[in-house]
PDB file of C-alpha atoms in Angstrom:
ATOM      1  CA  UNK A   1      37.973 133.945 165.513  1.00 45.00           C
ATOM      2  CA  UNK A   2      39.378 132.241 162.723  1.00 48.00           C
ATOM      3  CA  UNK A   3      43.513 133.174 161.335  1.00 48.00           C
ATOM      4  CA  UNK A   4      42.649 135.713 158.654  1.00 46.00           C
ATOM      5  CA  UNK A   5      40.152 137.590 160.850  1.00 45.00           C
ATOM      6  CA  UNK A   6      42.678 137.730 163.508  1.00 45.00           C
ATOM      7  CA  UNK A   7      45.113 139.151 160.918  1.00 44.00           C
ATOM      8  CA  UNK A   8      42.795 141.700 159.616  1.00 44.00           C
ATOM      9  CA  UNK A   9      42.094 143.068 163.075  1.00 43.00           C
ATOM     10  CA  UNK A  10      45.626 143.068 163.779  1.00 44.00           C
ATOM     11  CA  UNK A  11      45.876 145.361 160.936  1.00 42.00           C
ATOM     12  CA  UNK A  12      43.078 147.812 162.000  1.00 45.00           C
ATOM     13  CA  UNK A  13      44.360 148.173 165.471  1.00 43.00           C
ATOM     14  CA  UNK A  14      47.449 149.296 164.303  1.00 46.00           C
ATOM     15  CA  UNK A  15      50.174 147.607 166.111  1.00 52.00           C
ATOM     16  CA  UNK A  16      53.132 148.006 163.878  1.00 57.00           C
ATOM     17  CA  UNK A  17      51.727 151.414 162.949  1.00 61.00           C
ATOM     18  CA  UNK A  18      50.317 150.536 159.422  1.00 72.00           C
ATOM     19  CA  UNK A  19      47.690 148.370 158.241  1.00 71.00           C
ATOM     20  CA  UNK A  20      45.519 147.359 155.170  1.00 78.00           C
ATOM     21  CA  UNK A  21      43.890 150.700 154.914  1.00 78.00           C
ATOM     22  CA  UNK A  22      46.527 152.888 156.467  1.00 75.00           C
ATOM     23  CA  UNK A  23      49.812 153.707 156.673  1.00 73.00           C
ATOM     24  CA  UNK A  24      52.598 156.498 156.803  1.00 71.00           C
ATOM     25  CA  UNK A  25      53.378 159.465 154.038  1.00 64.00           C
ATOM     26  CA  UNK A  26      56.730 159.521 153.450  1.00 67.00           C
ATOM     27  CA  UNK A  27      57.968 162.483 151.028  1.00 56.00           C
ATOM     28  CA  UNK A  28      61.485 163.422 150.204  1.00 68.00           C
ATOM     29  CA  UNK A  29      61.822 166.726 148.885  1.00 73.00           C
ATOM     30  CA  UNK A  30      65.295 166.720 148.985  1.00 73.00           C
ATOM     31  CA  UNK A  31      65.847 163.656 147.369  1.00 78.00           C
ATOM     32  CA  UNK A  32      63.650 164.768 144.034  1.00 81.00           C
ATOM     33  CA  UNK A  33      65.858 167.826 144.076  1.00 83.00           C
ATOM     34  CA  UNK A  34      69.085 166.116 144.008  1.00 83.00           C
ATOM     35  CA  UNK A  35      67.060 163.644 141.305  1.00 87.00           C
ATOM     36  CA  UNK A  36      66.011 166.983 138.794  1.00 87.00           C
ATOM     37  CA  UNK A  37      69.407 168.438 139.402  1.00 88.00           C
ATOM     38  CA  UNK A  38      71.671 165.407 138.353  1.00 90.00           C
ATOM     39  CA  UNK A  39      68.738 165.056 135.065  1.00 91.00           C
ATOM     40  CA  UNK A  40      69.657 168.707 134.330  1.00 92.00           C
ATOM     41  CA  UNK A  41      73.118 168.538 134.566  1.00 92.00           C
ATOM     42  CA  UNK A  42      73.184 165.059 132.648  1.00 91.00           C
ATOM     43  CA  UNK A  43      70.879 166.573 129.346  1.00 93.00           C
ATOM     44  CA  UNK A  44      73.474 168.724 129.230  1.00 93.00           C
ATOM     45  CA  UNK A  45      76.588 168.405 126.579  1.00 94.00           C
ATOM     46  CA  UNK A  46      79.922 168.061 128.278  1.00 96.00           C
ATOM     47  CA  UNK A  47      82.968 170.379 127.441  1.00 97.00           C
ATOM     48  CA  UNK A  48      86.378 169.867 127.987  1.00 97.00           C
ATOM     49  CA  UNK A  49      88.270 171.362 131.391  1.00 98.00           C
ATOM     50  CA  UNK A  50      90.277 174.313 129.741  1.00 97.00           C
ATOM     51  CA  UNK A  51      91.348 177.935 130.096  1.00 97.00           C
ATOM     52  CA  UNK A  52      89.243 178.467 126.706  1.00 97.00           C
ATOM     53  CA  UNK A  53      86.008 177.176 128.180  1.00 97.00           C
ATOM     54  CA  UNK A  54      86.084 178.543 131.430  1.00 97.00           C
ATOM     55  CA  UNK A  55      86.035 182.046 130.051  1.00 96.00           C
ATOM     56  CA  UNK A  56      83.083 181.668 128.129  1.00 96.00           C
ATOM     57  CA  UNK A  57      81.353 181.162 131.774  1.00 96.00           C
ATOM     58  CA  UNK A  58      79.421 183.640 133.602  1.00 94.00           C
ATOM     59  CA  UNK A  59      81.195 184.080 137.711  1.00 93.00           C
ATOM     60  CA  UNK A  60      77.676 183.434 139.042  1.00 91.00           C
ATOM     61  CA  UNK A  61      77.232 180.125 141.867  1.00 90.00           C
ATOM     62  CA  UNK A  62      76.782 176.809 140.881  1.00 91.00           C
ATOM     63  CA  UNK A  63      77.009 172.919 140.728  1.00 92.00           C
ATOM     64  CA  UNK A  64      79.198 171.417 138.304  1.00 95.00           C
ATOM     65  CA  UNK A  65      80.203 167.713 137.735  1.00 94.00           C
ATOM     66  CA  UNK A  66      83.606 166.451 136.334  1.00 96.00           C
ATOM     67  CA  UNK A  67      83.974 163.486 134.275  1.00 95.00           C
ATOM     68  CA  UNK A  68      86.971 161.179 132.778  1.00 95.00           C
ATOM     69  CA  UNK A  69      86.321 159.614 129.382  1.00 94.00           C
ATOM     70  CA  UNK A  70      83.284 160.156 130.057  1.00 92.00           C
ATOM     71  CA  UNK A  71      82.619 158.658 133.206  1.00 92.00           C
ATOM     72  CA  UNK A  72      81.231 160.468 136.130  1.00 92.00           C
ATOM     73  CA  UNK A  73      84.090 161.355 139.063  1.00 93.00           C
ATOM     74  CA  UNK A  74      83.015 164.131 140.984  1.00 94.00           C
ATOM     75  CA  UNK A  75      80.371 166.722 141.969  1.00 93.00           C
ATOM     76  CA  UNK A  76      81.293 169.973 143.653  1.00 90.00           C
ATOM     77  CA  UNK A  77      79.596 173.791 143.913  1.00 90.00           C
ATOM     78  CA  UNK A  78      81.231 177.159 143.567  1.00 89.00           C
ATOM     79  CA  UNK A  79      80.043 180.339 145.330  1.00 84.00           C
ATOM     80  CA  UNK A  80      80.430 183.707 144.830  1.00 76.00           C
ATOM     81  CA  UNK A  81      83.197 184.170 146.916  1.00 77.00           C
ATOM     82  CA  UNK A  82      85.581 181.567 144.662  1.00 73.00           C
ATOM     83  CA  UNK A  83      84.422 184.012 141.514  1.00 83.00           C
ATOM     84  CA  UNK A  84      81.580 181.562 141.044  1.00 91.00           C
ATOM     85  CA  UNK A  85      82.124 178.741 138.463  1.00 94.00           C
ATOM     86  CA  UNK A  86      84.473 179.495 136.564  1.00 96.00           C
ATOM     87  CA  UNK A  87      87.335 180.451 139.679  1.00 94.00           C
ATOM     88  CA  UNK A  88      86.145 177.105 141.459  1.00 94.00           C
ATOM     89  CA  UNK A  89      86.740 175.348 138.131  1.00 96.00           C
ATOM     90  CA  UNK A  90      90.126 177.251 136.942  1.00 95.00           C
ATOM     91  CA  UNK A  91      91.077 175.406 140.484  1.00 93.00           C
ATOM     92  CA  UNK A  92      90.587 171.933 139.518  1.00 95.00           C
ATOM     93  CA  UNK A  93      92.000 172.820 136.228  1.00 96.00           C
ATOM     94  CA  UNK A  94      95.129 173.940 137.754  1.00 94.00           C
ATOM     95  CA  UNK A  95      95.447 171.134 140.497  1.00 94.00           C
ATOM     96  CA  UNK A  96      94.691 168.169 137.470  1.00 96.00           C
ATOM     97  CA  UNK A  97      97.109 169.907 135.311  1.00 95.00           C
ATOM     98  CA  UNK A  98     100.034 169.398 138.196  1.00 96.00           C
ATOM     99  CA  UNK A  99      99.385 165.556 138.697  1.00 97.00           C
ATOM    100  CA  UNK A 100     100.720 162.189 137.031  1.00 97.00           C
ATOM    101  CA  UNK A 101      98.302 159.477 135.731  1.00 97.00           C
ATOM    102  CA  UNK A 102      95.566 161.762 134.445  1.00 96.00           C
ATOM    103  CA  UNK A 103      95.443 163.429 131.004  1.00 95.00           C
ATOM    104  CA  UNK A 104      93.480 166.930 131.132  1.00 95.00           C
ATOM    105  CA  UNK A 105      92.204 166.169 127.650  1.00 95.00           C
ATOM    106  CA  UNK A 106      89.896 163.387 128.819  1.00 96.00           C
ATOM    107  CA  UNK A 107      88.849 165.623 131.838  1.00 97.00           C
ATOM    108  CA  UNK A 108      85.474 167.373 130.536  1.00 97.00           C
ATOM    109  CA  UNK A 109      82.930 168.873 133.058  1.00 97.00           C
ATOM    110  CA  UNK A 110      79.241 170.440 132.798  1.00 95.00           C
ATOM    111  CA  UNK A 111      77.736 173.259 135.338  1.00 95.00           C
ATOM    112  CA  UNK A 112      74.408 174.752 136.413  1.00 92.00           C
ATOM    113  CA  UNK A 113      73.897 178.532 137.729  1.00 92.00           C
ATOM    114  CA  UNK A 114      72.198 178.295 141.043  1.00 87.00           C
ATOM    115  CA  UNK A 115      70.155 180.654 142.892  1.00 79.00           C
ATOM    116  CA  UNK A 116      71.160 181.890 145.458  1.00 67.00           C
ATOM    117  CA  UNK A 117      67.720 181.104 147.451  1.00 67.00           C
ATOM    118  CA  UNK A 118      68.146 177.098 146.216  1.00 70.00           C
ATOM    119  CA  UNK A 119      71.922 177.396 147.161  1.00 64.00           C
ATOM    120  CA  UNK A 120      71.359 177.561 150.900  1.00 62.00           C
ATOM    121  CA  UNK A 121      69.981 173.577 150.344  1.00 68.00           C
ATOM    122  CA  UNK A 122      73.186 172.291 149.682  1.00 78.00           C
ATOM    123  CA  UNK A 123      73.079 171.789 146.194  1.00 81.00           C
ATOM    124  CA  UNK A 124      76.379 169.914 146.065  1.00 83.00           C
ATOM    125  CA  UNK A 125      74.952 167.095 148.970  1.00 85.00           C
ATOM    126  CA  UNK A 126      71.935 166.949 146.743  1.00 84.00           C
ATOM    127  CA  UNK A 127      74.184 165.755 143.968  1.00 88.00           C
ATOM    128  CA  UNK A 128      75.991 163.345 146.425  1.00 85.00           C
ATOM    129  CA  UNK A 129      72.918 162.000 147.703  1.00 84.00           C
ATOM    130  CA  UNK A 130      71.272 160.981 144.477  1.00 85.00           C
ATOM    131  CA  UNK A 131      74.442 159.837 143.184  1.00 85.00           C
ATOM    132  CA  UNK A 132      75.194 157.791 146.528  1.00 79.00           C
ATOM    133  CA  UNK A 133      71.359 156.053 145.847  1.00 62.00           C
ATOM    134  CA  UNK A 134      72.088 155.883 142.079  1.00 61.00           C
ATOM    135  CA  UNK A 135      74.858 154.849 140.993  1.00 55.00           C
ATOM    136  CA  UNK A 136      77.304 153.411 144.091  1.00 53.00           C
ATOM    137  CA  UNK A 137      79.228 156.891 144.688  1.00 69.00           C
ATOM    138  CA  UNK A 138      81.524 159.460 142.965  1.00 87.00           C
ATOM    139  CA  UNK A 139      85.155 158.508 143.522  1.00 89.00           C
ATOM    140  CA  UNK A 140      86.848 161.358 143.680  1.00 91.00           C
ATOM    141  CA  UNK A 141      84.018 162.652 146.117  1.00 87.00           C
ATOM    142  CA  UNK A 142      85.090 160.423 148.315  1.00 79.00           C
ATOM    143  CA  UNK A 143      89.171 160.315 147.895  1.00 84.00           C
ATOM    144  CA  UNK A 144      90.178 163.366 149.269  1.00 84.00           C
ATOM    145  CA  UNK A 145      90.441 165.507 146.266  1.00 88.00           C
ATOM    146  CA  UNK A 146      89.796 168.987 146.525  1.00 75.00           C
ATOM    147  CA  UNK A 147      91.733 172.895 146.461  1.00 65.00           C
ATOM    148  CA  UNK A 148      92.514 173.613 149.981  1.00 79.00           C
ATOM    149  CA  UNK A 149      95.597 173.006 151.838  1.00 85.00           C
ATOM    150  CA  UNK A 150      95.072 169.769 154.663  1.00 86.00           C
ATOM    151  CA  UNK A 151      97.242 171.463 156.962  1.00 87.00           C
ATOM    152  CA  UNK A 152     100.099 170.247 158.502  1.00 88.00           C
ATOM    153  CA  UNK A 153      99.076 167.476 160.846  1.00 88.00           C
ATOM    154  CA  UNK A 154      98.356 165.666 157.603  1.00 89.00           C
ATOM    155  CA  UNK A 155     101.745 165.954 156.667  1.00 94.00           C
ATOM    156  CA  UNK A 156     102.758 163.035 158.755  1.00 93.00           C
ATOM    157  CA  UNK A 157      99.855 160.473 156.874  1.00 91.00           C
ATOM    158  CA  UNK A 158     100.603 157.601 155.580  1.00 94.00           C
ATOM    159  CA  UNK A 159      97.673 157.973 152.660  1.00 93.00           C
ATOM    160  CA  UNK A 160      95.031 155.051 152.346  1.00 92.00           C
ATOM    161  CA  UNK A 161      95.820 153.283 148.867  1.00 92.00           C
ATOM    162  CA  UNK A 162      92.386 154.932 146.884  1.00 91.00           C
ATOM    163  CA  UNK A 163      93.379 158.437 148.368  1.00 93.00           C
ATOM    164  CA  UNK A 164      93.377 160.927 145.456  1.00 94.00           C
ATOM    165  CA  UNK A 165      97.141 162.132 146.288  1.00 95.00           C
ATOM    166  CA  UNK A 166      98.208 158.261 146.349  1.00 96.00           C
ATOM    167  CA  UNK A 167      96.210 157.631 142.515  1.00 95.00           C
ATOM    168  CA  UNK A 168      97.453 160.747 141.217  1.00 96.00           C
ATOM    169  CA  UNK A 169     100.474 161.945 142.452  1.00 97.00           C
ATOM    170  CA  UNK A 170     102.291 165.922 142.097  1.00 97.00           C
ATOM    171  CA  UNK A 171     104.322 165.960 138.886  1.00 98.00           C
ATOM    172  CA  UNK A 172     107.437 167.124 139.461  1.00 98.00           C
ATOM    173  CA  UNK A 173     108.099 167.889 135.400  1.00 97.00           C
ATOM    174  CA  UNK A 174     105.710 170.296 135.823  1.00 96.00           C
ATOM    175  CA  UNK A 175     106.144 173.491 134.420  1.00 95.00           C
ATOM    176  CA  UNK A 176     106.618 176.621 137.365  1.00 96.00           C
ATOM    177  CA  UNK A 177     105.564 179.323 135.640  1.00 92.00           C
ATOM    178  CA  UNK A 178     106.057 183.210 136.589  1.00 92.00           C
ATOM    179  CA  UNK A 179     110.105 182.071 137.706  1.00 94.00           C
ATOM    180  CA  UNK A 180     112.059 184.274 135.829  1.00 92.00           C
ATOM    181  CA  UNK A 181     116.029 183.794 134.813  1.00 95.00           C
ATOM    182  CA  UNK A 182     118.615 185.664 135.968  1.00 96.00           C
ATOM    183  CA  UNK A 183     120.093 186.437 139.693  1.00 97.00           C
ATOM    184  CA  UNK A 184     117.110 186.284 141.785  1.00 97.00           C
ATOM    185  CA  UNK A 185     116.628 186.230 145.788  1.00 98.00           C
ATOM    186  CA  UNK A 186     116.206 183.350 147.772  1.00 98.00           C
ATOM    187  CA  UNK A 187     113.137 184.902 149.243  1.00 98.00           C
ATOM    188  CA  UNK A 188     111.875 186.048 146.013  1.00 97.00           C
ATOM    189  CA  UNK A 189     112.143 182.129 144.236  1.00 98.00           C
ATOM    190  CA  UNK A 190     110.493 180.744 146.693  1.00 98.00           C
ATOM    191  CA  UNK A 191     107.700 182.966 146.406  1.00 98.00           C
ATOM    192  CA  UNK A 192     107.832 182.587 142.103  1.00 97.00           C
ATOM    193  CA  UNK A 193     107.974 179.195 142.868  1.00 98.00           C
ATOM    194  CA  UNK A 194     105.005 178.891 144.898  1.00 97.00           C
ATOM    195  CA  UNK A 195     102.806 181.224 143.055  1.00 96.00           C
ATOM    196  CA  UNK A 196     103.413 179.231 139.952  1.00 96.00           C
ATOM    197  CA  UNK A 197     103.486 175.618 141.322  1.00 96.00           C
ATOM    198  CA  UNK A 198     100.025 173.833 140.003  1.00 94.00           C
ATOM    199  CA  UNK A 199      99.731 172.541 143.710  1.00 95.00           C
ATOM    200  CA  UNK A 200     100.524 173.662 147.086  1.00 95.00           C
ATOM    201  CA  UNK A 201     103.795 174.748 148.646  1.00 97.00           C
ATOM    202  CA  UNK A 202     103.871 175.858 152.035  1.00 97.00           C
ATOM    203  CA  UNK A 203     106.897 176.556 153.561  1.00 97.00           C
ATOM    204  CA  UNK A 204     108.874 178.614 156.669  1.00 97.00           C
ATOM    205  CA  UNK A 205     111.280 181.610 155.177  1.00 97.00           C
ATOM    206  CA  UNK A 206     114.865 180.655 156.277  1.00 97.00           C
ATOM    207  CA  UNK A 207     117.002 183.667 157.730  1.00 95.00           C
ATOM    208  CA  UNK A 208     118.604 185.654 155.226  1.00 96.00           C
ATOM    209  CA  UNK A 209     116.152 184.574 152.407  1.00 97.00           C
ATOM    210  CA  UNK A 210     116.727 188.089 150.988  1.00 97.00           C
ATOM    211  CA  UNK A 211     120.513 188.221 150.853  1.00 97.00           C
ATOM    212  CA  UNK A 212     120.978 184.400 149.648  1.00 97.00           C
ATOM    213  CA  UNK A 213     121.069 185.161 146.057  1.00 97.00           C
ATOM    214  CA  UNK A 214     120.122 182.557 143.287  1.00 97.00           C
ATOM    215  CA  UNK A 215     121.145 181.789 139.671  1.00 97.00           C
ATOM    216  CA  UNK A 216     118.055 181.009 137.425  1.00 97.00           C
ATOM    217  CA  UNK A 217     119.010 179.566 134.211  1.00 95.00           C
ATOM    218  CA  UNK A 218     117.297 180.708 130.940  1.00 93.00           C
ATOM    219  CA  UNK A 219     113.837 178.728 129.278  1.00 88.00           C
ATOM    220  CA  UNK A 220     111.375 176.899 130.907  1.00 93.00           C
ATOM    221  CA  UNK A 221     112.053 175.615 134.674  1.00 96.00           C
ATOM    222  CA  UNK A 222     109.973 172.580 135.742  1.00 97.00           C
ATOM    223  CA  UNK A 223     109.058 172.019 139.499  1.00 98.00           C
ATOM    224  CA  UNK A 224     111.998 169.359 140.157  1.00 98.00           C
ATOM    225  CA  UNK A 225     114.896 172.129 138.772  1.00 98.00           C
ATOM    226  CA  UNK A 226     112.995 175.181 140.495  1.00 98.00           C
ATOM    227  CA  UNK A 227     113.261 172.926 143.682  1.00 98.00           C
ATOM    228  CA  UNK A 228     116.663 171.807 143.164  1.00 98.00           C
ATOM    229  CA  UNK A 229     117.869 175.646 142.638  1.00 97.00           C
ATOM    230  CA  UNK A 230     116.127 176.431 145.976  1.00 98.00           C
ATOM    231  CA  UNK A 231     117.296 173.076 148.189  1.00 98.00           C
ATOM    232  CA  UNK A 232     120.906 173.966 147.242  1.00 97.00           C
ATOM    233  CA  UNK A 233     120.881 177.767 148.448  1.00 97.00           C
ATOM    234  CA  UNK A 234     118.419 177.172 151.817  1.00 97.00           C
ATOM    235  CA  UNK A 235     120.594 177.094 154.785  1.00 96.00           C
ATOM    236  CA  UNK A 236     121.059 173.783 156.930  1.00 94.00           C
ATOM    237  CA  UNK A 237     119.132 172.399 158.819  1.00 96.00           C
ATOM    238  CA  UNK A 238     116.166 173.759 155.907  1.00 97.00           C
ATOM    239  CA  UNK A 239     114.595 170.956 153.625  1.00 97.00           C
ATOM    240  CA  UNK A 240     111.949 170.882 150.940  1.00 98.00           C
ATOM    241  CA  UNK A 241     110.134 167.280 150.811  1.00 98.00           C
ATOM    242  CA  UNK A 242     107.438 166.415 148.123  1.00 98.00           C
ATOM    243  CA  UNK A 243     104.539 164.211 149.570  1.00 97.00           C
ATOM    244  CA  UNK A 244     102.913 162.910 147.242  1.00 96.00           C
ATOM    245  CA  UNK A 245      99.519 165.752 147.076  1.00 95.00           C
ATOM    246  CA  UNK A 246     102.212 169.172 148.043  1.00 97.00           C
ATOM    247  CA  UNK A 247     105.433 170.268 148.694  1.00 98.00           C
ATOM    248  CA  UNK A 248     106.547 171.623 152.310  1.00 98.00           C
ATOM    249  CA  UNK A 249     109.768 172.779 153.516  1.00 98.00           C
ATOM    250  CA  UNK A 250     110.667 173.814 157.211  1.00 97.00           C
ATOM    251  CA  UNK A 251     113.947 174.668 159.476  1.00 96.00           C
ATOM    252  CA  UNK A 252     114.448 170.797 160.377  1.00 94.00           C
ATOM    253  CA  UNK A 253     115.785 167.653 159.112  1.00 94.00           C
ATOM    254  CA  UNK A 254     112.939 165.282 159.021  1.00 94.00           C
ATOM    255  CA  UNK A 255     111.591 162.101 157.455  1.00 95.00           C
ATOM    256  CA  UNK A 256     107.962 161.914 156.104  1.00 97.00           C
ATOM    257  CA  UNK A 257     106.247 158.805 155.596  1.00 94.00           C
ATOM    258  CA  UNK A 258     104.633 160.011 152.203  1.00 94.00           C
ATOM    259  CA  UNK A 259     107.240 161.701 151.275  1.00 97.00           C
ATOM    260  CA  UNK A 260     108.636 160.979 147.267  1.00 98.00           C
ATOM    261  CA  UNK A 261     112.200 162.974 147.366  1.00 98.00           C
ATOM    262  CA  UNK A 262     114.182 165.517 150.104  1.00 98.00           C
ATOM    263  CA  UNK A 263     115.931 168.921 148.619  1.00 98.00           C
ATOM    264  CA  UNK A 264     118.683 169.457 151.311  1.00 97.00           C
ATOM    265  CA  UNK A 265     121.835 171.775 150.899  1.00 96.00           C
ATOM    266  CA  UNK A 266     124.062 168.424 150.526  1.00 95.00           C
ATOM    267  CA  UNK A 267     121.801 167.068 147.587  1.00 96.00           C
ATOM    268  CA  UNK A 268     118.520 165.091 146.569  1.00 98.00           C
ATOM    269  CA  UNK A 269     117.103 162.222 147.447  1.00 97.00           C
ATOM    270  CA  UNK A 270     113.691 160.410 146.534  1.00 98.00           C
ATOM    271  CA  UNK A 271     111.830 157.703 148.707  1.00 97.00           C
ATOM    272  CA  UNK A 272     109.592 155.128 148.295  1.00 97.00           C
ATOM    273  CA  UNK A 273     106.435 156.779 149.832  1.00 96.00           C
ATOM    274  CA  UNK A 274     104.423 154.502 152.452  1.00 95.00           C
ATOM    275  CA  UNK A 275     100.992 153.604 151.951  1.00 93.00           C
ATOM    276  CA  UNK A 276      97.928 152.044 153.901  1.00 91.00           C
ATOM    277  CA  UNK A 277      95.629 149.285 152.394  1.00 88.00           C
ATOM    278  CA  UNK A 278      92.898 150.020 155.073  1.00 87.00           C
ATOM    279  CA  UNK A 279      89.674 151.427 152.991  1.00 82.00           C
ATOM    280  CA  UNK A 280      89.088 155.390 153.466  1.00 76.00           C
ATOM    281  CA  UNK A 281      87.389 156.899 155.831  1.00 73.00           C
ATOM    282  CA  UNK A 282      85.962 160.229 156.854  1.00 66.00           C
ATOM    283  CA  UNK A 283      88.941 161.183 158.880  1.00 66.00           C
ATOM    284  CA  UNK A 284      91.242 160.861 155.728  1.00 64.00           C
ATOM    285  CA  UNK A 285      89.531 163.127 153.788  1.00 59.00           C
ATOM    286  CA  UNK A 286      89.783 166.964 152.891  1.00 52.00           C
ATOM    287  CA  UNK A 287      87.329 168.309 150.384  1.00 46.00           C
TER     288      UNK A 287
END
């Protein structure tokens, strides 16, 4: 039997499981719905992220994708539960707004209503997926950004060098809204304060938070002076440190790794925050 014949045969029998006459069927369903989704959301025009266009959206579920100048950075879904779109999008609006190194007029976005029989497929992965074959990724997908609080064993991280906190760190010139002048409680600013923060505050009540009474001056307070006011009146041991993605404050003296500046009853003082040049991983991430 001559070489080409002994090829052919080899090809009829099957070995490797296909041949010149048959092979396998290989469909991917979910891979042409992440492909129509990403072609719907892309024909569509892009607005930019604001208070005025979020209202004129309906609080149904969704996929949405945010983009800077243009450029694709992220893909995310809102349920019901969030107040659909808009809520999940007010969110990012509000967390953008609080950070340094990214203007919130060059953040635009665009959104699809899903069904709530297509939303059990993981819309949202989809998006990743066909982005992840497409196009090399979405970088905030992968950086850590997102609206929920890490928890505090993160508080401890030194943050990998692309981490979203580490690109875009909390402004501390940020307005506080809802803090109102006048002789306030202790308890009742640090409630204002985290209620109008743009980013997260979590924090331990010190004793006597509702006796230790506080001066707020008149006009707008930014975070750094609404922090200030509170590190002076908080009883020792107490301190407020800034990381770099949220503020924390607890009943101990303690240095933080990514920590930017300390509010302590003796004074303030900022830090050069540590950082990691290791590549991200899954384990540094919370979406």
């Amino acid at each position: 039997m001559n070489q080409g014949k002994e090829h052919h045969m080899a090809g009829i029998s099957g070995v490797d499981g296909r041949g010149e006459f048959h092979d396998d069927f290989r469909l991917s369903i979910t891979r042409a719905l992440g492909d129509q989704l990403a072609k719907a959301l892309n024909d569509l025009g892009t607005a930019q992220l604001s208070e005025e266009n979020l209202t004129k959206l309906e609080e149904r579920p969704g996929v949405y994708q945010l983009y800077i100048n243009g450029q694709i950075v992220y893909v995310g879904k809102a349920d019901q539960k969030a107040k659909g779109l808009p809520g999940r999008l007010r969110n990012h609006l509000r967390k953008i707004g609080g950070r340094l190194n990214v203007d919130l007029t060059e953040v635009t976005f665009s959104c699809l209503y899903v069904d709530d029989d297509f939303y059990a497929l993981g819309p949202e992965q989809l998006l990743i997926n066909h982005y992840k074959n497409e196009r090399g990724g979405l970088p905030w997908n992968n950086s850590g950004f997102g609206s929920r609080d890490p928890g505090s064993k993160r508080d401890t991280t030194v943050l990998k060098k692309d981490h979203f906190d580490v690109q875009y760190p909390i402004n501390l010139a940020a307005p506080v809204e809802g803090v109102r002048a006048g002789a306030t409680s202790l308890r009742k600013l640090l409630k204002d304060i985290k209620d109008g923060l743009p980013y997260l505050f979590r924090y331990v009540e010190p004793p006597r938070a509702a006796e230790i009474m506080v001066e707020v001056p008149a006009g707008p307070i930014t975070a750094d002076q609404a922090l200030r006011l509170a590190g002076a009146a908080i009883p020792s041991p107490w301190q407020i440190t800034t990381l770099l993605g949220y503020v924390i404050m607890y009943g101990k003296t303690e240095e933080y790794a990514s920590a930017t500046r300390y509010y302590r009853p003796e004074g303030v003082t900022d830090q050069e925050p540590q950082k990691d040049s290791a590549p991200l991983t899954a384990d540094d991430l919370t979406e």
